[in-house]
Amino acid sequence: MSEPLDVLVFGSAIIDFICYAPRLPKPGETLHGHKFQTGFGGKGANQCVAAARLGSKTALIAKLGADSFGTNYMNQLRAEHINVEHVQQIAGQTTGVAQIAVSAGGENNIIIVVGANNLLSANDVASASQLFAQAKVLVCQLETPIEATLCALREFRGISILNAAPALAHLPVDLLRLPTILCVNETEAALIIGVKSIKSINEANAALKCLIELGANTVIITLGKLGAVCASKADPMAYELVPAPIVPSDLVVDTTGAGDAFIGALAHNLARYPAKKLSAHILAACTVASKSVQLPGTQSSFPYD
């Protein structure tokens, strides 16, 4: 009999190059930073590691380059006790990279070059059919080809989460309709629904309604230190705000990995505690994210159970 699998992640694996500076640079500006580090990132791998550290049995489907970055990443995933049977190093391809700038206040901006991640395809869904049959929760993002993500969502029969990031202005309707849960932050939600910004709880609630009208089943919009709002198709006007634990500003070090910590923790809690309400899962995820912002880096900031 196959072993049960809590969380299956179909997505990206990227090496992070992180520069810390007093503030983020303006266009055309060069700043002196005070610290540089490399780390393991990519939304898919980040979310998988976050779930694994909380105690979920996890597996990752991803592509790496046949380079030293890819080899180091494979070793790191094994050290996190993640099933890497379907993580492949591709000859002639580079491992994806992300250039990240982090301000003294913990804000960040990121540029990614996805490299081998672009080769993730529907064939990888077919070859991992056993994992799709075993897993309780599937997690996808938008750092890898959309057609492959759609195939993964169509194949899966359990609870699926789509973290629609990086966001697209014209998101295919099936990416809204197929996942059990659509999870985005306020910036991503604004881009998807075509508004300039979302700056209040009322505006976030209006975005929930709009995303459900566009075809989403259940929507979570994360709002940073405010927590998250959620609603479902069954009652789209029943908005719920789940406040995040308060983290004093002087303890905020780096917000880079907070969103991925949230998704990984959400997947873990949905898999392990299916009887609990969605709001309880969101609160648990907010708590994990609030811990991650108090440490530097992405995966290096994720807490253990």
PDB file of C-alpha atoms in Angstrom:
ATOM      1  CA  MET A   1       0.000   0.000   0.000  1.00  0.00           C
ATOM      2  CA  SER A   2       1.278   3.494  -0.866  1.00  0.00           C
ATOM      3  CA  GLU A   3       2.195   5.837   1.968  1.00  0.00           C
ATOM      4  CA  PRO A   4      -0.235   8.709   2.533  1.00  0.00           C
ATOM      5  CA  LEU A   5       0.945  12.111   1.330  1.00  0.00           C
ATOM      6  CA  ASP A   6      -0.228  15.297   2.996  1.00  0.00           C
ATOM      7  CA  VAL A   7       0.907  18.011   0.595  1.00  0.00           C
ATOM      8  CA  LEU A   8       1.955  17.803  -3.059  1.00  0.00           C
ATOM      9  CA  VAL A   9       3.485  20.942  -4.563  1.00  0.00           C
ATOM     10  CA  PHE A  10       3.660  21.467  -8.324  1.00  0.00           C
ATOM     11  CA  GLY A  11       5.836  24.468  -8.960  1.00  0.00           C
ATOM     12  CA  SER A  12       9.073  26.381  -8.991  1.00  0.00           C
ATOM     13  CA  ALA A  13      12.491  26.066  -7.387  1.00  0.00           C
ATOM     14  CA  ILE A  14      14.745  29.119  -7.576  1.00  0.00           C
ATOM     15  CA  ILE A  15      18.011  30.243  -5.992  1.00  0.00           C
ATOM     16  CA  ASP A  16      17.704  33.600  -4.183  1.00  0.00           C
ATOM     17  CA  PHE A  17      20.387  36.305  -4.341  1.00  0.00           C
ATOM     18  CA  ILE A  18      19.455  38.717  -1.558  1.00  0.00           C
ATOM     19  CA  CYS A  19      20.829  42.243  -1.008  1.00  0.00           C
ATOM     20  CA  TYR A  20      19.983  44.151   2.167  1.00  0.00           C
ATOM     21  CA  ALA A  21      19.994  47.969   2.014  1.00  0.00           C
ATOM     22  CA  PRO A  22      18.631  50.873   4.096  1.00  0.00           C
ATOM     23  CA  ARG A  23      15.815  51.329   1.601  1.00  0.00           C
ATOM     24  CA  LEU A  24      14.757  50.097  -1.828  1.00  0.00           C
ATOM     25  CA  PRO A  25      16.408  51.902  -4.771  1.00  0.00           C
ATOM     26  CA  LYS A  26      14.522  54.328  -6.969  1.00  0.00           C
ATOM     27  CA  PRO A  27      14.550  53.754 -10.761  1.00  0.00           C
ATOM     28  CA  GLY A  28      18.084  54.357 -12.069  1.00  0.00           C
ATOM     29  CA  GLU A  29      19.565  54.698  -8.582  1.00  0.00           C
ATOM     30  CA  THR A  30      22.538  52.770  -7.160  1.00  0.00           C
ATOM     31  CA  LEU A  31      22.576  52.159  -3.408  1.00  0.00           C
ATOM     32  CA  HIS A  32      25.159  50.796  -1.009  1.00  0.00           C
ATOM     33  CA  GLY A  33      23.901  47.670   0.706  1.00  0.00           C
ATOM     34  CA  HIS A  34      25.204  46.266   3.956  1.00  0.00           C
ATOM     35  CA  LYS A  35      24.660  42.513   3.569  1.00  0.00           C
ATOM     36  CA  PHE A  36      24.423  39.864   0.844  1.00  0.00           C
ATOM     37  CA  GLN A  37      23.332  36.252   1.080  1.00  0.00           C
ATOM     38  CA  THR A  38      22.157  33.435  -1.126  1.00  0.00           C
ATOM     39  CA  GLY A  39      19.256  31.164  -0.257  1.00  0.00           C
ATOM     40  CA  PHE A  40      16.917  28.529  -1.581  1.00  0.00           C
ATOM     41  CA  GLY A  41      13.666  29.932  -2.942  1.00  0.00           C
ATOM     42  CA  GLY A  42      11.010  29.725  -5.624  1.00  0.00           C
ATOM     43  CA  LYS A  43       7.396  29.762  -4.540  1.00  0.00           C
ATOM     44  CA  GLY A  44       6.831  26.056  -5.111  1.00  0.00           C
ATOM     45  CA  ALA A  45       9.830  24.842  -3.134  1.00  0.00           C
ATOM     46  CA  ASN A  46       9.290  27.503  -0.457  1.00  0.00           C
ATOM     47  CA  GLN A  47       5.720  26.413   0.153  1.00  0.00           C
ATOM     48  CA  CYS A  48       6.737  22.765   0.201  1.00  0.00           C
ATOM     49  CA  VAL A  49       9.487  23.414   2.758  1.00  0.00           C
ATOM     50  CA  ALA A  50       7.109  25.469   4.923  1.00  0.00           C
ATOM     51  CA  ALA A  51       4.624  22.569   5.041  1.00  0.00           C
ATOM     52  CA  ALA A  52       7.358  19.990   5.642  1.00  0.00           C
ATOM     53  CA  ARG A  53       8.800  21.909   8.579  1.00  0.00           C
ATOM     54  CA  LEU A  54       5.383  21.927  10.224  1.00  0.00           C
ATOM     55  CA  GLY A  55       5.260  18.136  10.006  1.00  0.00           C
ATOM     56  CA  SER A  56       3.474  17.390   6.734  1.00  0.00           C
ATOM     57  CA  LYS A  57       4.628  14.543   4.534  1.00  0.00           C
ATOM     58  CA  THR A  58       5.407  16.410   1.321  1.00  0.00           C
ATOM     59  CA  ALA A  59       6.477  15.905  -2.288  1.00  0.00           C
ATOM     60  CA  LEU A  60       7.649  18.411  -4.883  1.00  0.00           C
ATOM     61  CA  ILE A  61       7.348  18.278  -8.675  1.00  0.00           C
ATOM     62  CA  ALA A  62       9.846  20.759 -10.133  1.00  0.00           C
ATOM     63  CA  LYS A  63      12.721  21.354 -12.566  1.00  0.00           C
ATOM     64  CA  LEU A  64      16.284  22.401 -11.779  1.00  0.00           C
ATOM     65  CA  GLY A  65      19.273  23.076 -13.983  1.00  0.00           C
ATOM     66  CA  ALA A  66      22.126  20.600 -14.372  1.00  0.00           C
ATOM     67  CA  ASP A  67      24.448  23.001 -12.557  1.00  0.00           C
ATOM     68  CA  SER A  68      25.947  23.403  -9.090  1.00  0.00           C
ATOM     69  CA  PHE A  69      22.914  25.445  -7.958  1.00  0.00           C
ATOM     70  CA  GLY A  70      20.603  22.599  -8.959  1.00  0.00           C
ATOM     71  CA  THR A  71      22.713  19.959  -7.231  1.00  0.00           C
ATOM     72  CA  ASN A  72      22.883  22.011  -4.039  1.00  0.00           C
ATOM     73  CA  TYR A  73      19.141  22.569  -4.173  1.00  0.00           C
ATOM     74  CA  MET A  74      18.418  18.860  -4.582  1.00  0.00           C
ATOM     75  CA  ASN A  75      20.545  18.118  -1.506  1.00  0.00           C
ATOM     76  CA  GLN A  76      18.713  20.830   0.440  1.00  0.00           C
ATOM     77  CA  LEU A  77      15.282  19.417  -0.419  1.00  0.00           C
ATOM     78  CA  ARG A  78      16.371  15.955   0.723  1.00  0.00           C
ATOM     79  CA  ALA A  79      17.620  17.479   3.979  1.00  0.00           C
ATOM     80  CA  GLU A  80      14.109  18.921   4.482  1.00  0.00           C
ATOM     81  CA  HIS A  81      12.697  15.350   4.134  1.00  0.00           C
ATOM     82  CA  ILE A  82      10.809  16.210   0.942  1.00  0.00           C
ATOM     83  CA  ASN A  83      10.061  13.520  -1.636  1.00  0.00           C
ATOM     84  CA  VAL A  84      12.168  14.595  -4.652  1.00  0.00           C
ATOM     85  CA  GLU A  85      11.425  11.624  -6.909  1.00  0.00           C
ATOM     86  CA  HIS A  86       9.885  14.046  -9.429  1.00  0.00           C
ATOM     87  CA  VAL A  87      12.388  16.895  -9.107  1.00  0.00           C
ATOM     88  CA  GLN A  88      14.582  16.738 -12.220  1.00  0.00           C
ATOM     89  CA  GLN A  89      17.887  18.376 -13.151  1.00  0.00           C
ATOM     90  CA  ILE A  90      17.769  19.224 -16.868  1.00  0.00           C
ATOM     91  CA  ALA A  91      20.930  19.184 -18.990  1.00  0.00           C
ATOM     92  CA  GLY A  92      21.601  22.426 -20.839  1.00  0.00           C
ATOM     93  CA  GLN A  93      19.339  24.451 -18.536  1.00  0.00           C
ATOM     94  CA  THR A  94      20.157  26.815 -15.693  1.00  0.00           C
ATOM     95  CA  THR A  95      18.507  26.667 -12.302  1.00  0.00           C
ATOM     96  CA  GLY A  96      16.080  29.556 -11.823  1.00  0.00           C
ATOM     97  CA  VAL A  97      17.345  32.606  -9.948  1.00  0.00           C
ATOM     98  CA  ALA A  98      15.766  35.535  -8.104  1.00  0.00           C
ATOM     99  CA  GLN A  99      17.366  38.909  -7.435  1.00  0.00           C
ATOM    100  CA  ILE A 100      15.881  40.265  -4.201  1.00  0.00           C
ATOM    101  CA  ALA A 101      16.376  43.666  -2.558  1.00  0.00           C
ATOM    102  CA  VAL A 102      15.290  44.052   1.079  1.00  0.00           C
ATOM    103  CA  SER A 103      14.973  47.380   2.919  1.00  0.00           C
ATOM    104  CA  ALA A 104      15.697  48.032   6.573  1.00  0.00           C
ATOM    105  CA  GLY A 105      11.937  48.054   7.152  1.00  0.00           C
ATOM    106  CA  GLY A 106      11.563  44.557   5.707  1.00  0.00           C
ATOM    107  CA  GLU A 107      10.013  45.603   2.366  1.00  0.00           C
ATOM    108  CA  ASN A 108      11.281  43.900  -0.767  1.00  0.00           C
ATOM    109  CA  ASN A 109      11.222  43.791  -4.534  1.00  0.00           C
ATOM    110  CA  ILE A 110      12.092  40.756  -6.635  1.00  0.00           C
ATOM    111  CA  ILE A 111      13.131  39.947 -10.210  1.00  0.00           C
ATOM    112  CA  ILE A 112      13.064  36.283 -11.252  1.00  0.00           C
ATOM    113  CA  VAL A 113      14.651  34.444 -14.183  1.00  0.00           C
ATOM    114  CA  VAL A 114      12.939  31.063 -14.091  1.00  0.00           C
ATOM    115  CA  GLY A 115      15.357  29.009 -16.228  1.00  0.00           C
ATOM    116  CA  ALA A 116      14.616  25.266 -16.018  1.00  0.00           C
ATOM    117  CA  ASN A 117      11.269  25.969 -14.353  1.00  0.00           C
ATOM    118  CA  ASN A 118       9.910  26.798 -17.820  1.00  0.00           C
ATOM    119  CA  LEU A 119      10.157  23.119 -18.764  1.00  0.00           C
ATOM    120  CA  LEU A 120       7.600  21.903 -16.226  1.00  0.00           C
ATOM    121  CA  SER A 121       4.824  20.381 -18.347  1.00  0.00           C
ATOM    122  CA  ALA A 122       1.715  18.245 -18.488  1.00  0.00           C
ATOM    123  CA  ASN A 123       3.991  15.236 -18.950  1.00  0.00           C
ATOM    124  CA  ASP A 124       5.219  15.779 -15.393  1.00  0.00           C
ATOM    125  CA  VAL A 125       1.640  15.506 -14.160  1.00  0.00           C
ATOM    126  CA  ALA A 126       1.183  12.190 -15.956  1.00  0.00           C
ATOM    127  CA  SER A 127       4.473  10.758 -14.705  1.00  0.00           C
ATOM    128  CA  ALA A 128       3.580  11.675 -11.103  1.00  0.00           C
ATOM    129  CA  SER A 129       0.052  10.248 -11.242  1.00  0.00           C
ATOM    130  CA  GLN A 130       0.666   8.136  -8.147  1.00  0.00           C
ATOM    131  CA  LEU A 131       1.500  11.240  -6.099  1.00  0.00           C
ATOM    132  CA  PHE A 132      -1.631  12.976  -7.395  1.00  0.00           C
ATOM    133  CA  ALA A 133      -3.692   9.987  -6.252  1.00  0.00           C
ATOM    134  CA  GLN A 134      -2.090   9.901  -2.791  1.00  0.00           C
ATOM    135  CA  ALA A 135      -1.989  13.564  -1.780  1.00  0.00           C
ATOM    136  CA  LYS A 136      -4.587  15.283   0.380  1.00  0.00           C
ATOM    137  CA  VAL A 137      -3.718  18.830  -0.748  1.00  0.00           C
ATOM    138  CA  LEU A 138      -2.210  20.126  -4.012  1.00  0.00           C
ATOM    139  CA  VAL A 139      -0.476  23.511  -4.134  1.00  0.00           C
ATOM    140  CA  CYS A 140       0.266  25.396  -7.380  1.00  0.00           C
ATOM    141  CA  GLN A 141       1.601  28.858  -8.284  1.00  0.00           C
ATOM    142  CA  LEU A 142       2.247  30.856 -11.474  1.00  0.00           C
ATOM    143  CA  GLU A 143       6.063  30.814 -11.706  1.00  0.00           C
ATOM    144  CA  THR A 144       5.894  27.818 -14.075  1.00  0.00           C
ATOM    145  CA  PRO A 145       4.023  27.319 -17.398  1.00  0.00           C
ATOM    146  CA  ILE A 146       0.291  27.892 -17.033  1.00  0.00           C
ATOM    147  CA  GLU A 147      -0.763  24.945 -19.200  1.00  0.00           C
ATOM    148  CA  ALA A 148       1.105  22.568 -16.894  1.00  0.00           C
ATOM    149  CA  THR A 149      -0.534  24.168 -13.848  1.00  0.00           C
ATOM    150  CA  LEU A 150      -3.973  23.822 -15.420  1.00  0.00           C
ATOM    151  CA  CYS A 151      -3.258  20.157 -16.135  1.00  0.00           C
ATOM    152  CA  ALA A 152      -2.229  19.584 -12.510  1.00  0.00           C
ATOM    153  CA  LEU A 153      -5.385  21.260 -11.212  1.00  0.00           C
ATOM    154  CA  ARG A 154      -7.601  19.232 -13.576  1.00  0.00           C
ATOM    155  CA  GLU A 155      -5.939  15.968 -12.554  1.00  0.00           C
ATOM    156  CA  PHE A 156      -6.225  16.430  -8.793  1.00  0.00           C
ATOM    157  CA  ARG A 157      -9.273  15.243  -6.877  1.00  0.00           C
ATOM    158  CA  GLY A 158      -8.518  16.533  -3.363  1.00  0.00           C
ATOM    159  CA  ILE A 159      -8.263  20.066  -1.968  1.00  0.00           C
ATOM    160  CA  SER A 160      -6.268  22.304  -4.311  1.00  0.00           C
ATOM    161  CA  ILE A 161      -4.755  25.717  -3.612  1.00  0.00           C
ATOM    162  CA  LEU A 162      -3.674  28.102  -6.341  1.00  0.00           C
ATOM    163  CA  ASN A 163      -1.410  30.896  -5.184  1.00  0.00           C
ATOM    164  CA  ALA A 164      -1.897  33.143  -8.224  1.00  0.00           C
ATOM    165  CA  ALA A 165       1.534  34.745  -8.042  1.00  0.00           C
ATOM    166  CA  PRO A 166       3.079  36.348  -9.940  1.00  0.00           C
ATOM    167  CA  ALA A 167      -0.351  37.714 -10.797  1.00  0.00           C
ATOM    168  CA  LEU A 168      -1.681  38.065 -14.338  1.00  0.00           C
ATOM    169  CA  ALA A 169      -3.905  40.915 -15.488  1.00  0.00           C
ATOM    170  CA  HIS A 170      -6.014  38.565 -17.611  1.00  0.00           C
ATOM    171  CA  LEU A 171      -6.073  35.338 -15.622  1.00  0.00           C
ATOM    172  CA  PRO A 172      -7.551  32.413 -17.610  1.00  0.00           C
ATOM    173  CA  VAL A 173     -10.969  31.598 -16.199  1.00  0.00           C
ATOM    174  CA  ASP A 174      -9.986  27.977 -15.536  1.00  0.00           C
ATOM    175  CA  LEU A 175      -7.278  29.151 -13.139  1.00  0.00           C
ATOM    176  CA  LEU A 176     -10.059  30.752 -11.114  1.00  0.00           C
ATOM    177  CA  ARG A 177     -12.566  27.926 -11.511  1.00  0.00           C
ATOM    178  CA  LEU A 178     -10.437  24.805 -10.995  1.00  0.00           C
ATOM    179  CA  PRO A 179      -8.744  25.276  -7.581  1.00  0.00           C
ATOM    180  CA  THR A 180     -10.680  24.702  -4.383  1.00  0.00           C
ATOM    181  CA  ILE A 181      -9.011  27.809  -2.944  1.00  0.00           C
ATOM    182  CA  LEU A 182      -7.586  30.832  -4.735  1.00  0.00           C
ATOM    183  CA  CYS A 183      -5.097  32.677  -2.531  1.00  0.00           C
ATOM    184  CA  VAL A 184      -3.586  36.058  -3.456  1.00  0.00           C
ATOM    185  CA  ASN A 185      -2.292  39.126  -1.690  1.00  0.00           C
ATOM    186  CA  GLU A 186      -3.907  42.533  -2.067  1.00  0.00           C
ATOM    187  CA  THR A 187      -1.596  43.623  -4.912  1.00  0.00           C
ATOM    188  CA  GLU A 188      -2.219  40.447  -6.887  1.00  0.00           C
ATOM    189  CA  ALA A 189      -5.969  40.652  -6.315  1.00  0.00           C
ATOM    190  CA  ALA A 190      -6.033  44.245  -7.580  1.00  0.00           C
ATOM    191  CA  LEU A 191      -4.196  43.285 -10.774  1.00  0.00           C
ATOM    192  CA  ILE A 192      -6.484  40.320 -11.467  1.00  0.00           C
ATOM    193  CA  ILE A 193      -9.713  42.281 -11.067  1.00  0.00           C
ATOM    194  CA  GLY A 194      -8.367  45.395 -12.806  1.00  0.00           C
ATOM    195  CA  VAL A 195      -8.348  48.013 -10.038  1.00  0.00           C
ATOM    196  CA  LYS A 196      -5.497  50.351  -9.145  1.00  0.00           C
ATOM    197  CA  SER A 197      -5.032  49.145  -5.577  1.00  0.00           C
ATOM    198  CA  ILE A 198      -6.694  47.575  -2.551  1.00  0.00           C
ATOM    199  CA  LYS A 199      -6.023  49.615   0.564  1.00  0.00           C
ATOM    200  CA  SER A 200      -8.823  48.781   2.991  1.00  0.00           C
ATOM    201  CA  ILE A 201     -10.797  45.860   4.365  1.00  0.00           C
ATOM    202  CA  ASN A 202     -13.889  47.064   2.478  1.00  0.00           C
ATOM    203  CA  GLU A 203     -11.957  47.146  -0.791  1.00  0.00           C
ATOM    204  CA  ALA A 204     -10.596  43.659  -0.067  1.00  0.00           C
ATOM    205  CA  ASN A 205     -14.127  42.393   0.551  1.00  0.00           C
ATOM    206  CA  ALA A 206     -15.257  43.905  -2.749  1.00  0.00           C
ATOM    207  CA  ALA A 207     -12.365  42.100  -4.436  1.00  0.00           C
ATOM    208  CA  LEU A 208     -13.465  38.814  -2.864  1.00  0.00           C
ATOM    209  CA  LYS A 209     -16.925  39.267  -4.351  1.00  0.00           C
ATOM    210  CA  CYS A 210     -15.486  40.137  -7.756  1.00  0.00           C
ATOM    211  CA  LEU A 211     -13.147  37.105  -7.840  1.00  0.00           C
ATOM    212  CA  ILE A 212     -16.026  34.793  -6.925  1.00  0.00           C
ATOM    213  CA  GLU A 213     -18.172  36.344  -9.656  1.00  0.00           C
ATOM    214  CA  LEU A 214     -15.308  35.667 -12.072  1.00  0.00           C
ATOM    215  CA  GLY A 215     -15.495  31.967 -11.197  1.00  0.00           C
ATOM    216  CA  ALA A 216     -13.432  31.321  -8.050  1.00  0.00           C
ATOM    217  CA  ASN A 217     -14.802  28.881  -5.485  1.00  0.00           C
ATOM    218  CA  THR A 218     -13.203  30.058  -2.241  1.00  0.00           C
ATOM    219  CA  VAL A 219     -10.928  33.107  -2.105  1.00  0.00           C
ATOM    220  CA  ILE A 220      -8.375  34.207   0.479  1.00  0.00           C
ATOM    221  CA  ILE A 221      -6.779  37.646   0.155  1.00  0.00           C
ATOM    222  CA  THR A 222      -3.815  38.179   2.457  1.00  0.00           C
ATOM    223  CA  LEU A 223      -3.349  41.702   3.792  1.00  0.00           C
ATOM    224  CA  GLY A 224       0.077  41.623   5.421  1.00  0.00           C
ATOM    225  CA  LYS A 225       0.050  42.670   9.052  1.00  0.00           C
ATOM    226  CA  LEU A 226      -3.756  43.026   8.972  1.00  0.00           C
ATOM    227  CA  GLY A 227      -4.224  39.274   8.396  1.00  0.00           C
ATOM    228  CA  ALA A 228      -6.508  37.958   5.651  1.00  0.00           C
ATOM    229  CA  VAL A 229     -10.088  38.076   4.401  1.00  0.00           C
ATOM    230  CA  CYS A 230     -11.966  35.153   2.889  1.00  0.00           C
ATOM    231  CA  ALA A 231     -15.287  34.240   1.296  1.00  0.00           C
ATOM    232  CA  SER A 232     -16.779  31.334  -0.653  1.00  0.00           C
ATOM    233  CA  LYS A 233     -19.117  30.876  -3.580  1.00  0.00           C
ATOM    234  CA  ALA A 234     -21.756  29.300  -1.308  1.00  0.00           C
ATOM    235  CA  ASP A 235     -22.221  32.685   0.410  1.00  0.00           C
ATOM    236  CA  PRO A 236     -20.114  35.334  -1.349  1.00  0.00           C
ATOM    237  CA  MET A 237     -21.347  38.151   0.894  1.00  0.00           C
ATOM    238  CA  ALA A 238     -20.265  36.372   4.100  1.00  0.00           C
ATOM    239  CA  TYR A 239     -16.847  38.028   4.273  1.00  0.00           C
ATOM    240  CA  GLU A 240     -14.635  37.033   7.158  1.00  0.00           C
ATOM    241  CA  LEU A 241     -11.580  38.915   8.438  1.00  0.00           C
ATOM    242  CA  VAL A 242      -8.953  36.826  10.235  1.00  0.00           C
ATOM    243  CA  PRO A 243      -6.548  39.186  12.049  1.00  0.00           C
ATOM    244  CA  ALA A 244      -2.848  38.323  12.123  1.00  0.00           C
ATOM    245  CA  PRO A 245      -0.842  38.222  15.351  1.00  0.00           C
ATOM    246  CA  ILE A 246       0.735  41.606  16.066  1.00  0.00           C
ATOM    247  CA  VAL A 247       4.466  41.798  15.366  1.00  0.00           C
ATOM    248  CA  PRO A 248       6.134  45.001  16.676  1.00  0.00           C
ATOM    249  CA  SER A 249       7.732  46.938  13.809  1.00  0.00           C
ATOM    250  CA  ASP A 250      11.178  46.756  15.401  1.00  0.00           C
ATOM    251  CA  LEU A 251      10.998  42.955  15.190  1.00  0.00           C
ATOM    252  CA  VAL A 252      10.193  42.876  11.449  1.00  0.00           C
ATOM    253  CA  VAL A 253      13.390  41.848   9.652  1.00  0.00           C
ATOM    254  CA  ASP A 254      12.351  40.517   6.225  1.00  0.00           C
ATOM    255  CA  THR A 255       8.895  39.954   4.706  1.00  0.00           C
ATOM    256  CA  THR A 256      10.209  38.122   1.602  1.00  0.00           C
ATOM    257  CA  GLY A 257       9.051  34.644   2.593  1.00  0.00           C
ATOM    258  CA  ALA A 258       5.889  35.527   4.499  1.00  0.00           C
ATOM    259  CA  GLY A 259       3.456  34.772   1.669  1.00  0.00           C
ATOM    260  CA  ASP A 260       4.986  31.367   0.994  1.00  0.00           C
ATOM    261  CA  ALA A 261       5.089  30.563   4.713  1.00  0.00           C
ATOM    262  CA  PHE A 262       1.363  31.353   4.784  1.00  0.00           C
ATOM    263  CA  ILE A 263       0.540  29.066   1.833  1.00  0.00           C
ATOM    264  CA  GLY A 264       2.646  26.188   3.151  1.00  0.00           C
ATOM    265  CA  ALA A 265       1.074  26.456   6.583  1.00  0.00           C
ATOM    266  CA  LEU A 266      -2.418  26.682   5.075  1.00  0.00           C
ATOM    267  CA  ALA A 267      -1.804  23.498   3.066  1.00  0.00           C
ATOM    268  CA  HIS A 268      -0.394  21.719   6.111  1.00  0.00           C
ATOM    269  CA  ASN A 269      -3.373  22.600   8.273  1.00  0.00           C
ATOM    270  CA  LEU A 270      -5.923  21.679   5.602  1.00  0.00           C
ATOM    271  CA  ALA A 271      -4.254  18.279   5.216  1.00  0.00           C
ATOM    272  CA  ARG A 272      -3.785  17.513   8.887  1.00  0.00           C
ATOM    273  CA  TYR A 273      -6.912  19.071  10.412  1.00  0.00           C
ATOM    274  CA  PRO A 274      -9.683  18.745   7.796  1.00  0.00           C
ATOM    275  CA  ALA A 275     -12.495  19.107  10.332  1.00  0.00           C
ATOM    276  CA  LYS A 276     -11.507  22.637  11.316  1.00  0.00           C
ATOM    277  CA  LYS A 277     -13.080  25.751   9.796  1.00  0.00           C
ATOM    278  CA  LEU A 278     -11.252  27.674   7.084  1.00  0.00           C
ATOM    279  CA  SER A 279     -10.845  30.643   9.430  1.00  0.00           C
ATOM    280  CA  ALA A 280      -8.916  28.424  11.876  1.00  0.00           C
ATOM    281  CA  HIS A 281      -6.590  27.299   9.082  1.00  0.00           C
ATOM    282  CA  ILE A 282      -6.059  30.926   8.035  1.00  0.00           C
ATOM    283  CA  LEU A 283      -5.255  31.987  11.601  1.00  0.00           C
ATOM    284  CA  ALA A 284      -2.706  29.176  11.905  1.00  0.00           C
ATOM    285  CA  ALA A 285      -1.164  30.265   8.589  1.00  0.00           C
ATOM    286  CA  CYS A 286      -1.048  33.921   9.686  1.00  0.00           C
ATOM    287  CA  THR A 287       0.737  32.849  12.862  1.00  0.00           C
ATOM    288  CA  VAL A 288       3.423  31.011  10.884  1.00  0.00           C
ATOM    289  CA  ALA A 289       3.831  33.961   8.494  1.00  0.00           C
ATOM    290  CA  SER A 290       4.157  36.371  11.445  1.00  0.00           C
ATOM    291  CA  LYS A 291       7.043  34.271  12.777  1.00  0.00           C
ATOM    292  CA  SER A 292       8.781  34.199   9.404  1.00  0.00           C
ATOM    293  CA  VAL A 293       9.002  38.008   9.099  1.00  0.00           C
ATOM    294  CA  GLN A 294      11.147  38.111  12.233  1.00  0.00           C
ATOM    295  CA  LEU A 295      14.035  36.273  10.552  1.00  0.00           C
ATOM    296  CA  PRO A 296      16.051  37.024   7.385  1.00  0.00           C
ATOM    297  CA  GLY A 297      15.702  35.116   4.122  1.00  0.00           C
ATOM    298  CA  THR A 298      12.929  32.968   2.714  1.00  0.00           C
ATOM    299  CA  GLN A 299      13.195  29.269   3.614  1.00  0.00           C
ATOM    300  CA  SER A 300      15.678  30.151   6.363  1.00  0.00           C
ATOM    301  CA  SER A 301      12.904  32.125   8.078  1.00  0.00           C
ATOM    302  CA  PHE A 302      10.325  29.314   8.132  1.00  0.00           C
ATOM    303  CA  PRO A 303       9.581  27.939  11.608  1.00  0.00           C
ATOM    304  CA  TYR A 304       9.623  24.284  12.630  1.00  0.00           C
ATOM    305  CA  ASP A 305       6.652  22.693  14.391  1.00  0.00           C
TER     306      ASP A 305
END
